[in-house]
Each structure stands twice: as C-alpha cells, then as structure tokens.
CSV table of C-alpha atoms and ligand atoms in Angstrom, one decimal:
chain,number,residue,atom,x,y,z
A,1,MET,CA,-122.7,104.9,118.2
A,2,SER,CA,-124.8,103.3,120.9
A,3,GLN,CA,-123.3,100.3,122.9
A,4,LEU,CA,-122.6,97.4,120.5
A,5,LYS,CA,-125.1,94.5,120.9
A,6,ARG,CA,-125.7,91.1,119.3
A,7,ILE,CA,-129.2,91.4,117.9
A,8,LEU,CA,-131.4,88.7,116.3
A,9,VAL,CA,-134.1,89.9,113.9
A,10,THR,CA,-136.5,87.1,113.0
A,11,GLY,CA,-138.4,87.8,109.8
A,12,GLY,CA,-135.4,90.0,109.1
A,13,ALA,CA,-135.7,89.5,105.3
A,14,GLY,CA,-139.2,90.9,105.2
A,15,PHE,CA,-140.6,94.3,104.4
A,16,LEU,CA,-140.1,95.8,108.0
A,17,GLY,CA,-137.4,93.3,109.1
A,18,SER,CA,-135.0,94.2,106.3
A,19,HIS,CA,-135.3,97.9,107.2
A,20,LEU,CA,-134.8,97.1,110.8
A,21,CYS,CA,-131.7,95.1,110.0
A,22,GLU,CA,-130.4,97.9,107.8
A,23,ARG,CA,-130.8,100.4,110.7
A,24,LEU,CA,-129.2,98.1,113.3
A,25,VAL,CA,-126.2,97.3,111.0
A,26,ALA,CA,-125.7,101.0,110.3
A,27,ASP,CA,-125.7,101.6,114.1
A,28,GLY,CA,-122.7,99.1,114.3
A,29,HIS,CA,-124.5,96.3,116.0
A,30,ASP,CA,-123.8,92.6,115.3
A,31,VAL,CA,-127.0,91.6,113.5
A,32,ILE,CA,-128.3,88.1,112.8
A,33,CYS,CA,-131.2,87.9,110.4
A,34,ALA,CA,-133.2,84.7,110.6
A,35,ASP,CA,-135.9,84.1,108.0
A,36,ASN,CA,-137.6,81.1,106.2
A,37,PHE,CA,-138.3,83.4,103.1
A,38,PHE,CA,-142.0,82.4,103.1
A,39,THR,CA,-143.2,85.9,102.2
A,40,SER,CA,-139.9,87.5,101.3
A,41,GLN,CA,-136.7,87.1,99.2
A,42,LYS,CA,-133.0,87.4,99.7
A,43,SER,CA,-132.9,90.5,97.5
A,44,ASN,CA,-134.3,92.5,100.5
A,45,VAL,CA,-131.1,91.9,102.4
A,46,VAL,CA,-128.5,91.1,99.7
A,47,HIS,CA,-127.0,94.6,100.1
A,48,LEU,CA,-126.2,93.8,103.7
A,49,LEU,CA,-124.3,90.6,103.1
A,50,ASP,CA,-121.0,92.3,102.5
A,51,HIS,CA,-121.1,93.9,106.0
A,52,ALA,CA,-119.0,92.1,108.6
A,53,ASN,CA,-121.6,92.8,111.2
A,54,PHE,CA,-124.5,91.1,109.3
A,55,GLU,CA,-125.3,87.4,109.2
A,56,LEU,CA,-128.2,85.7,107.4
A,57,ILE,CA,-129.6,82.4,108.5
A,58,ARG,CA,-132.4,80.4,106.8
A,59,HIS,CA,-134.4,79.3,109.7
A,60,ASP,CA,-138.1,78.6,110.6
A,61,ILE,CA,-138.9,79.9,114.1
A,62,THR,CA,-141.4,77.1,114.7
A,63,HIS,CA,-138.1,75.1,115.3
A,64,PRO,CA,-135.8,75.8,118.2
A,65,LEU,CA,-132.9,78.1,117.6
A,66,TRP,CA,-129.7,78.1,119.8
A,67,LEU,CA,-127.9,81.5,119.7
A,68,GLU,CA,-126.2,83.8,122.1
A,69,VAL,CA,-127.7,87.3,121.7
A,70,ASP,CA,-128.5,90.4,123.8
A,71,GLU,CA,-131.7,91.4,122.0
A,72,VAL,CA,-134.3,89.7,119.8
A,73,TYR,CA,-136.9,91.5,117.6
A,74,ASN,CA,-139.5,88.9,116.7
A,75,LEU,CA,-141.0,89.9,113.3
A,76,ALA,CA,-141.3,86.5,111.8
A,77,CYS,CA,-144.9,86.0,110.7
A,78,PRO,CA,-146.8,86.4,107.4
A,79,ALA,CA,-148.6,89.7,107.7
A,80,ALA,CA,-150.8,90.2,104.7
A,81,PRO,CA,-154.2,88.6,104.8
A,82,GLY,CA,-153.6,86.5,101.7
A,83,HIS,CA,-150.3,85.3,103.1
A,84,TYR,CA,-151.4,84.4,106.6
A,85,GLN,CA,-154.6,82.7,105.3
A,86,TYR,CA,-152.6,80.6,102.8
A,87,ASN,CA,-151.7,78.1,105.6
A,88,PRO,CA,-153.6,79.3,108.6
A,89,ILE,CA,-152.3,76.4,110.9
A,90,LYS,CA,-148.8,77.3,110.0
A,91,THR,CA,-149.6,81.0,110.8
A,92,MET,CA,-150.8,80.1,114.3
A,93,LYS,CA,-147.7,77.8,114.8
A,94,THR,CA,-145.4,80.6,113.8
A,95,SER,CA,-147.0,83.0,116.4
A,96,VAL,CA,-147.3,80.4,119.2
A,97,MET,CA,-144.5,77.9,118.8
A,98,GLY,CA,-142.2,80.6,117.4
A,99,SER,CA,-142.8,82.8,120.5
A,100,ILE,CA,-142.2,79.9,122.8
A,101,ASN,CA,-138.9,79.0,121.1
A,102,LEU,CA,-137.6,82.6,121.1
A,103,LEU,CA,-138.8,83.4,124.6
A,104,GLY,CA,-137.0,80.2,125.8
A,105,MET,CA,-133.9,81.4,124.1
A,106,ALA,CA,-134.2,84.9,125.6
A,107,LYS,CA,-134.7,83.4,129.1
A,108,ARG,CA,-131.6,81.2,128.7
A,109,CYS,CA,-129.3,84.0,127.5
A,110,ARG,CA,-131.0,86.8,129.4
A,111,ALA,CA,-131.8,88.6,126.2
A,112,LYS,CA,-134.4,91.4,125.9
A,113,ILE,CA,-137.1,90.4,123.4
A,114,LEU,CA,-139.6,92.5,121.5
A,115,GLN,CA,-142.8,91.1,119.9
A,116,ALA,CA,-144.1,92.7,116.7
A,117,SER,CA,-147.8,92.5,117.6
A,118,THR,CA,-150.6,94.1,115.6
A,119,SER,CA,-153.7,96.3,115.6
A,120,GLU,CA,-155.5,93.1,114.6
A,121,VAL,CA,-155.6,92.2,118.3
A,122,TYR,CA,-158.4,94.8,118.4
A,123,GLY,CA,-160.3,92.9,115.7
A,124,ASP,CA,-163.3,94.9,114.3
A,125,PRO,CA,-163.1,97.6,117.0
A,126,GLU,CA,-166.1,99.1,118.8
A,127,ILE,CA,-163.9,101.8,120.4
A,128,HIS,CA,-162.4,104.4,118.2
A,129,PRO,CA,-159.6,105.3,118.1
A,130,GLN,CA,-158.1,102.3,119.8
A,131,PRO,CA,-156.2,102.7,123.1
A,132,GLU,CA,-154.0,99.9,124.4
A,133,SER,CA,-156.6,99.3,127.3
A,134,TYR,CA,-159.2,98.3,124.7
A,135,ARG,CA,-159.5,94.5,124.8
A,136,GLY,CA,-160.7,94.1,121.2
A,137,SER,CA,-163.5,92.4,119.3
A,138,VAL,CA,-162.1,89.4,117.5
A,139,ASN,CA,-164.0,86.6,115.8
A,140,PRO,CA,-162.1,83.5,117.2
A,141,ILE,CA,-163.3,81.2,114.5
A,142,GLY,CA,-163.1,83.4,111.4
A,143,LEU,CA,-160.7,83.5,108.5
A,144,ARG,CA,-158.5,86.1,110.2
A,145,ALA,CA,-158.4,84.3,113.5
A,146,CYS,CA,-155.2,82.4,112.7
A,147,TYR,CA,-153.4,85.7,112.6
A,148,ASP,CA,-155.4,87.7,115.2
A,149,GLU,CA,-155.6,85.0,117.8
A,150,GLY,CA,-152.1,83.9,117.1
A,151,LYS,CA,-150.8,87.3,117.8
A,152,ARG,CA,-153.0,87.6,120.9
A,153,ALA,CA,-151.7,84.3,122.2
A,154,ALA,CA,-148.1,85.5,121.5
A,155,GLU,CA,-148.8,88.6,123.7
A,156,THR,CA,-150.1,86.3,126.4
A,157,LEU,CA,-146.9,84.3,126.2
A,158,PHE,CA,-144.7,87.4,126.3
A,159,MET,CA,-146.5,88.7,129.4
A,160,ASP,CA,-146.4,85.3,131.2
A,161,TYR,CA,-142.6,84.7,130.4
A,162,HIS,CA,-142.1,88.2,131.9
A,163,ARG,CA,-144.2,87.6,135.0
A,164,HIS,CA,-143.3,84.0,135.6
A,165,ASN,CA,-139.7,83.9,134.4
A,166,GLY,CA,-138.5,87.5,134.6
A,167,VAL,CA,-137.8,87.8,130.9
A,168,ASN,CA,-137.3,91.4,129.8
A,169,VAL,CA,-140.0,91.8,127.2
A,170,ARG,CA,-141.4,94.5,125.0
A,171,VAL,CA,-144.7,94.4,122.9
A,172,VAL,CA,-145.5,96.8,120.1
A,173,ARG,CA,-148.9,96.8,118.4
A,174,ILE,CA,-148.2,97.9,114.8
A,175,PHE,CA,-150.9,99.6,112.7
A,176,ASN,CA,-151.0,99.3,108.9
A,177,THR,CA,-147.5,100.2,107.8
A,178,TYR,CA,-146.4,100.7,104.2
A,179,GLY,CA,-143.3,101.7,102.2
A,180,PRO,CA,-140.7,100.6,99.7
A,181,ARG,CA,-139.9,96.8,99.7
A,182,MET,CA,-143.5,95.7,100.4
A,183,HIS,CA,-144.1,92.5,98.4
A,184,PRO,CA,-145.8,93.7,95.2
A,185,PHE,CA,-148.1,90.7,95.3
A,186,ASP,CA,-148.9,90.5,99.0
A,187,GLY,CA,-152.4,91.7,98.3
A,188,ARG,CA,-152.3,94.4,100.9
A,189,VAL,CA,-154.1,97.6,100.0
A,190,VAL,CA,-151.2,100.0,99.4
A,191,SER,CA,-149.1,97.5,97.4
A,192,ASN,CA,-152.2,96.4,95.4
A,193,PHE,CA,-153.3,100.0,94.5
A,194,ILE,CA,-149.9,101.2,93.5
A,195,ARG,CA,-149.1,98.1,91.4
A,196,GLN,CA,-152.5,98.3,89.8
A,197,ALA,CA,-152.2,102.1,89.1
A,198,ILE,CA,-148.7,101.8,87.6
A,199,SER,CA,-149.6,99.0,85.3
A,200,GLY,CA,-152.9,100.6,84.3
A,201,GLU,CA,-155.0,97.8,85.8
A,202,ASP,CA,-158.4,98.4,87.6
A,203,ILE,CA,-158.0,99.5,91.2
A,204,THR,CA,-159.8,96.9,93.3
A,205,VAL,CA,-161.7,98.6,96.2
A,206,PHE,CA,-163.3,95.9,98.4
A,207,GLY,CA,-166.9,96.7,99.4
A,208,GLU,CA,-168.0,100.3,99.1
A,209,GLY,CA,-164.6,101.5,100.3
A,210,ASN,CA,-166.0,103.2,103.4
A,211,GLN,CA,-163.9,101.2,105.8
A,212,THR,CA,-160.9,103.1,107.2
A,213,ARG,CA,-157.3,102.4,107.9
A,214,SER,CA,-154.5,104.6,109.3
A,215,PHE,CA,-151.3,104.3,107.4
A,216,CYS,CA,-147.8,104.6,108.9
A,217,TYR,CA,-144.7,105.1,106.8
A,218,ARG,CA,-142.1,102.4,107.5
A,219,ASP,CA,-139.3,104.7,108.8
A,220,ASP,CA,-141.6,106.1,111.4
A,221,LEU,CA,-142.5,102.6,112.5
A,222,ILE,CA,-138.9,101.4,112.7
A,223,GLU,CA,-138.0,104.4,114.8
A,224,GLY,CA,-140.8,103.7,117.2
A,225,MET,CA,-139.9,100.0,117.5
A,226,ILE,CA,-136.2,100.7,118.3
A,227,ARG,CA,-137.3,103.4,120.8
A,228,MET,CA,-139.5,100.8,122.5
A,229,MET,CA,-136.7,98.2,122.6
A,230,ASN,CA,-134.4,100.8,124.2
A,231,GLY,CA,-136.9,102.4,126.5
A,232,PRO,CA,-137.2,102.1,130.2
A,233,ASP,CA,-137.5,98.6,131.7
A,234,ASP,CA,-140.7,99.6,133.5
A,235,PHE,CA,-142.5,100.2,130.2
A,236,ILE,CA,-142.9,96.9,128.5
A,237,GLY,CA,-146.1,97.7,126.6
A,238,PRO,CA,-148.2,96.8,124.8
A,239,VAL,CA,-147.8,100.1,123.0
A,240,ASN,CA,-149.5,101.3,119.8
A,241,ILE,CA,-147.2,102.3,117.0
A,242,GLY,CA,-149.0,103.8,114.0
A,243,ASN,CA,-150.0,107.0,112.3
A,244,PRO,CA,-153.4,108.4,113.5
A,245,GLY,CA,-154.1,109.9,110.1
A,246,GLU,CA,-157.2,108.0,109.1
A,247,PHE,CA,-158.5,107.5,105.5
A,248,THR,CA,-161.2,105.5,103.8
A,249,ILE,CA,-160.1,102.9,101.3
A,250,LEU,CA,-161.8,104.9,98.6
A,251,GLU,CA,-159.8,108.0,99.6
A,252,LEU,CA,-156.6,106.0,99.4
A,253,ALA,CA,-157.5,104.7,95.9
A,254,GLU,CA,-158.2,108.3,94.7
A,255,LYS,CA,-154.9,109.5,96.2
A,256,VAL,CA,-152.9,106.7,94.5
A,257,ILE,CA,-154.6,107.4,91.1
A,258,ALA,CA,-153.8,111.1,91.5
A,259,ARG,CA,-150.2,110.7,92.6
A,260,THR,CA,-149.3,108.1,89.9
A,261,GLY,CA,-151.2,110.1,87.2
A,262,SER,CA,-152.8,106.8,86.3
A,263,LYS,CA,-155.8,106.3,84.0
A,264,SER,CA,-156.8,103.2,86.0
A,265,LYS,CA,-160.5,103.0,87.0
A,266,ILE,CA,-161.9,102.1,90.4
A,267,VAL,CA,-163.8,98.9,90.5
A,268,HIS,CA,-165.6,97.4,93.5
A,269,ARG,CA,-165.1,93.8,94.6
A,270,ALA,CA,-166.6,91.7,97.5
A,271,LEU,CA,-165.6,92.7,101.0
A,272,PRO,CA,-163.6,89.9,102.6
A,273,ALA,CA,-165.1,88.3,105.7
A,274,ASP,CA,-164.5,90.0,109.1
A,275,ASP,CA,-162.9,93.0,107.4
A,276,PRO,CA,-162.5,95.6,110.1
A,277,THR,CA,-164.7,98.7,109.5
A,278,GLN,CA,-162.4,101.2,111.1
A,279,ARG,CA,-159.0,101.4,112.6
A,280,GLN,CA,-157.0,104.3,114.1
A,281,PRO,CA,-154.3,104.2,116.8
A,282,ASP,CA,-154.5,106.2,120.0
A,283,ILE,CA,-150.8,107.0,120.3
A,284,THR,CA,-150.9,109.0,123.6
A,285,LEU,CA,-148.9,106.3,125.4
A,286,ALA,CA,-146.1,106.2,122.8
A,287,LYS,CA,-145.9,110.0,122.8
A,288,GLN,CA,-145.7,110.2,126.6
A,289,ARG,CA,-143.4,107.2,127.3
A,290,LEU,CA,-141.2,107.1,124.1
A,291,GLY,CA,-141.4,110.7,123.0
A,292,TRP,CA,-142.4,109.2,119.6
A,293,GLU,CA,-144.8,110.3,117.0
A,294,PRO,CA,-144.9,109.7,113.2
A,295,LYS,CA,-143.5,112.4,111.0
A,296,VAL,CA,-144.2,111.2,107.4
A,297,LYS,CA,-147.6,112.3,106.0
A,298,LEU,CA,-149.4,109.8,103.7
A,299,ASP,CA,-148.9,111.9,100.5
A,300,GLU,CA,-145.1,112.0,101.0
A,301,GLY,CA,-144.9,108.3,102.0
A,302,LEU,CA,-147.0,107.3,99.0
A,303,ASP,CA,-144.7,109.3,96.7
A,304,ARG,CA,-141.6,107.4,98.1
A,305,THR,CA,-143.4,104.1,97.8
A,306,ILE,CA,-144.6,104.8,94.2
A,307,GLU,CA,-141.0,105.7,93.2
A,308,TRP,CA,-139.7,102.3,94.5
A,309,PHE,CA,-142.5,100.4,92.8
A,310,LYS,CA,-141.5,102.0,89.5
A,311,THR,CA,-137.9,100.6,89.9
A,312,VAL,CA,-138.7,97.0,90.5
A,313,SER,CA,-139.3,94.2,88.0
A,314,LEU,CA,-142.5,92.3,89.0
A,315,SER,CA,-141.1,89.1,87.6
A,316,ASP,CA,-138.5,89.1,90.4
A,317,PHE,CA,-141.3,88.3,92.9
A,318,ARG,CA,-143.2,85.2,93.5
A,319,ALA,CA,-146.3,84.3,95.5
A,320,PRO,CA,-145.8,82.3,98.8
A,321,THR,CA,-144.5,78.8,98.2
A,322,PRO,CA,-147.1,76.1,97.7
A,323,ASN,CA,-147.4,73.3,100.3
A,324,TYR,CA,-145.5,75.3,102.8
B,1,NAD,P1,-143.4,90.4,105.7
B,1,NAD,O1,-144.3,89.3,105.3
B,1,NAD,O2,-142.7,91.2,104.7
B,1,NAD,O3,-142.3,89.9,106.8
B,1,NAD,C1,-142.5,88.8,107.6
B,1,NAD,C2,-141.2,87.9,107.5
B,1,NAD,O4,-141.3,86.8,108.3
B,1,NAD,C3,-141.0,87.4,106.0
B,1,NAD,O5,-139.6,87.7,105.7
B,1,NAD,C4,-141.2,85.9,106.2
B,1,NAD,O6,-140.5,85.2,105.2
B,1,NAD,C5,-140.9,85.6,107.6
B,1,NAD,N1,-141.5,84.5,108.2
B,1,NAD,C6,-142.8,84.1,108.2
B,1,NAD,N2,-143.0,83.0,108.8
B,1,NAD,C7,-141.8,82.6,109.4
B,1,NAD,C8,-141.3,81.5,110.1
B,1,NAD,N3,-142.1,80.6,110.5
B,1,NAD,N4,-140.0,81.5,110.5
B,1,NAD,C9,-139.1,82.4,110.0
B,1,NAD,N5,-139.5,83.5,109.2
B,1,NAD,C10,-140.8,83.6,108.9
B,1,NAD,O7,-144.4,91.4,106.6
B,1,NAD,P2,-144.0,92.7,107.4
B,1,NAD,O8,-145.1,93.7,107.0
B,1,NAD,O9,-142.6,93.1,107.3
B,1,NAD,O10,-144.4,92.3,108.9
B,1,NAD,C11,-143.3,92.1,109.9
B,1,NAD,C12,-144.0,91.8,111.2
B,1,NAD,O11,-144.7,93.0,111.6
B,1,NAD,C13,-145.0,90.6,111.3
B,1,NAD,O12,-144.8,89.9,112.5
B,1,NAD,C14,-146.3,91.3,111.2
B,1,NAD,O13,-147.3,90.6,111.8
B,1,NAD,C15,-146.0,92.6,112.0
B,1,NAD,N6,-147.0,93.7,111.5
B,1,NAD,C16,-146.9,94.3,110.4
B,1,NAD,C17,-147.8,95.3,110.0
B,1,NAD,C18,-147.7,96.0,108.7
B,1,NAD,O14,-148.6,96.8,108.4
B,1,NAD,N7,-146.6,95.9,107.9
B,1,NAD,C19,-148.9,95.5,110.8
B,1,NAD,C20,-149.0,94.8,112.0
B,1,NAD,C21,-148.0,93.9,112.4
B,2,UDP,N1,-158.5,96.3,100.3
B,2,UDP,C1,-159.1,96.7,99.1
B,2,UDP,N2,-158.6,96.4,98.0
B,2,UDP,C2,-157.4,95.7,97.9
B,2,UDP,C3,-156.8,95.2,99.0
B,2,UDP,C4,-157.4,95.5,100.2
B,2,UDP,O1,-160.1,97.5,99.2
B,2,UDP,O2,-157.0,95.4,96.7
B,2,UDP,C5,-159.1,96.7,101.6
B,2,UDP,C6,-159.3,95.6,102.6
B,2,UDP,O3,-160.6,95.0,102.3
B,2,UDP,C7,-159.2,96.3,103.9
B,2,UDP,C8,-158.2,97.4,103.6
B,2,UDP,O4,-158.1,97.6,102.2
B,2,UDP,O5,-160.5,96.9,104.2
B,2,UDP,C9,-156.8,97.1,104.2
B,2,UDP,O6,-156.4,95.8,103.7
B,2,UDP,P1,-155.0,95.2,103.9
B,2,UDP,O7,-155.1,93.8,103.4
B,2,UDP,O8,-154.0,96.0,103.4
B,2,UDP,O9,-154.8,95.1,105.5
B,2,UDP,P2,-155.7,94.8,106.8
B,2,UDP,O10,-155.8,96.1,107.5
B,2,UDP,O11,-157.1,94.4,106.3
B,2,UDP,O12,-155.1,93.7,107.5
C-alpha cells in the first residue's frame, strides 16, 4: 500500500468521482467525498459507506469548506451539456468560486490539489489532434461558455495560486470519458445511445453525425488522474488524459446498435449550437511524463458499459433538481 493520506474528492458521488473514491478507499487512504448530489445520487457511493476509511459529506463547493487534508481532487462540476446548461450561472460559480474555496483550503493546509479540467478548454479546435500548447477556440458568449470558460478560469486560478502562493497544483484535461455509472439521463452521447438502444427507442444523432469524439474508458482515466496527482512536483500540467481513438458520432451509433443487437433506428436531430466538429487528444506528454496511455478499446469499454446499463432500473434516476 502507498503511504496513507487524507484525501478529499469533490464531486465524489458522480460518475468519475465515485470510481476515484473506490480506488482510493481500496488503496487504504482516508477518503472524504463531498458532493451536493446535483447530477448524481447516493447509490453511486452507498457501497463505500461501510468502510471505516470513507466519509460522505453533503456540501456545495461554492461555499467554503474547512477540513484538514493532504490531497484534493476537484471533480465537482456538472459535466454533461444538458446538466451544465441547466443553470449556467451556477455552473460558472462552481468552477470559479469552488476553485477559490478549495485552493484557499489547500493553501492553508498545504495540500496538493488537482483540477479536473476538460478538452472543452480547446472549444471547437482548429488544431487536430489537440496538444496542451494549443490555446483553443472558445465562443465566450455561447451556450457552452458557462462550462468552457468556467473551466478555463479555474485553470487560471490553479496556475496563479501556484505561482503566487506556492500551492502544489495539478491540472488534467479530460477528454470524453464513458463507462458504468454514467447518469442514464445525462444526455451525453454514450449514455443516450446505449439507453435508447436497450429500450428500442430511436438513436438520436445530432446533425449529420460527422462530428468526431475520442472516447476514453473510465478505468484508464482514473489511472491517469492518480498518476498525475502522484507524479513529480515539476510536472503540474495541464496534461491531456484521453483515448486518441477517434470516431464519428454516426460510427458510434452504429457500434452501439451492433453491440446491443438492437432494432433501434438512427434518426437525425438538430445539431446543438457551438458543438465542436472534432476532438482528439495528443497524449504525447502523458506518455512521456506519466508513462500513461489508455488500454481499453472502445468495443470492450462499450460492452462493459452496456452490461451495466442492463442492470439498472431507470426509475431510480432523476433529472437535475429544478430551481437549483
Ligand atoms: P458527474 O456529473 O457525474 O459528476 C460531477 C459531480 O459533481 C456530481 O456528483 C455532482 O453532483 C457534483 N457537483 C456538481 N456541482 C457541485 C457543487 N457546486 N458542489 C458539490 N458538488 C457538485 O460528471 P463526471 O463525468 O463524473 O465529471 C467529473 C468531473 O470531470 C467534472 O468536473 C467534469 O467537468 C470533468 N470532466 C469529465 C469528462 C467526462 O467525459 N466524463 C470530460 C471532461 C471533464
Ligand atoms: N450527440 C448526439 N446525440 C445525442 C447526444 C449527443 O449526436 O443523443 C452528439 C453531440 O452533438 C456531440 C457528441 O455527440 O457532437 C458528444 O456529445 P456529448 O454531449 O456526449 O459531449 P460533448 O463532447 O459535446 O461535450
């Protein structure tokens, strides 16, 4: 076992956060999960509650938090377009005020702190694949800006707390990640297509489906994130963590239909505003500095995700809380 640490995971009840908590608890660390359950539910972490080294707090990171910890993973933020556009002002507050609160805490207790940033900082990219040095093409006043610009501002805050206050930070830029425990109604493409295919509904491809995404399986992502937290102090990022395997959305729809054996038909719906046309991570840096690269191919990851979707009861999930 690695050295025992007190670790805070914000957004720890979410899709990625709950798997991160699981991994850190299994490694023997003292784990505190803080979440306001905006886009998640307790069922994601209920199996951890019996562990003496796991603690769950209902907390909203836009408010200060006073804890003594050695490390913070900041994952708290709605991640699906439908979720983060539900209350865009709150989304921006979560990225900006949440980061300020947590960076202040990390400064006080000299904790190392990692920000879950996103490929959305590249916006609709003109450079392909995207290296970390690319500064992005984001519409600052569009519907996605609350998330994209919020995450960009969070990166700025992380770097300024590092330069100005000596806080030990890490920034990972996560590319589309999927797997079991995605919220079935989050509206993201993998969860939508699998849910639609299993229940025999039409598969909704937005636009022609020529836009691309590169999909990373959640276990690969969690491994990359943990390596970054534990990597050398002279490598604070930002670093891309994602799977370079790039597919059009139409290809994804066809794969999901084939792998579920579904009779669902593909239908086309309007393309949302500012939908990025292409996205693929350049992971040279992660390979060189972290010795990390993804292992799970899309077909295998989809099979595991489809299996999980077949076990859940859709009535156990609800859409984000109104008036949040
Ligand atoms: P998720 O929605 O399942 O998890 C986010 C969690 O944060 C949820 O449990 C939610 O309730 C919580 N949360 C939201 N606002 C909060 C607040 N103000 N205070 C406390 N908790 C709050 O999404 P996810 O896919 O697990 O994403 C986790 C993180 O990774 C997010 O920061 C997201 O931006 C980032 N990310 C994810 C992906 C991906 O493809 N999954 C890609 C890029 C970045
Ligand atoms: N998409 C789609 N049908 C859906 C949901 C999403 O065609 O039912 C498309 C969406 O327009 C985008 C891509 O799939 O081009 C990925 O969408 P998602 O919301 O998963 O993540 P994004 O990468 O856009 O944040």
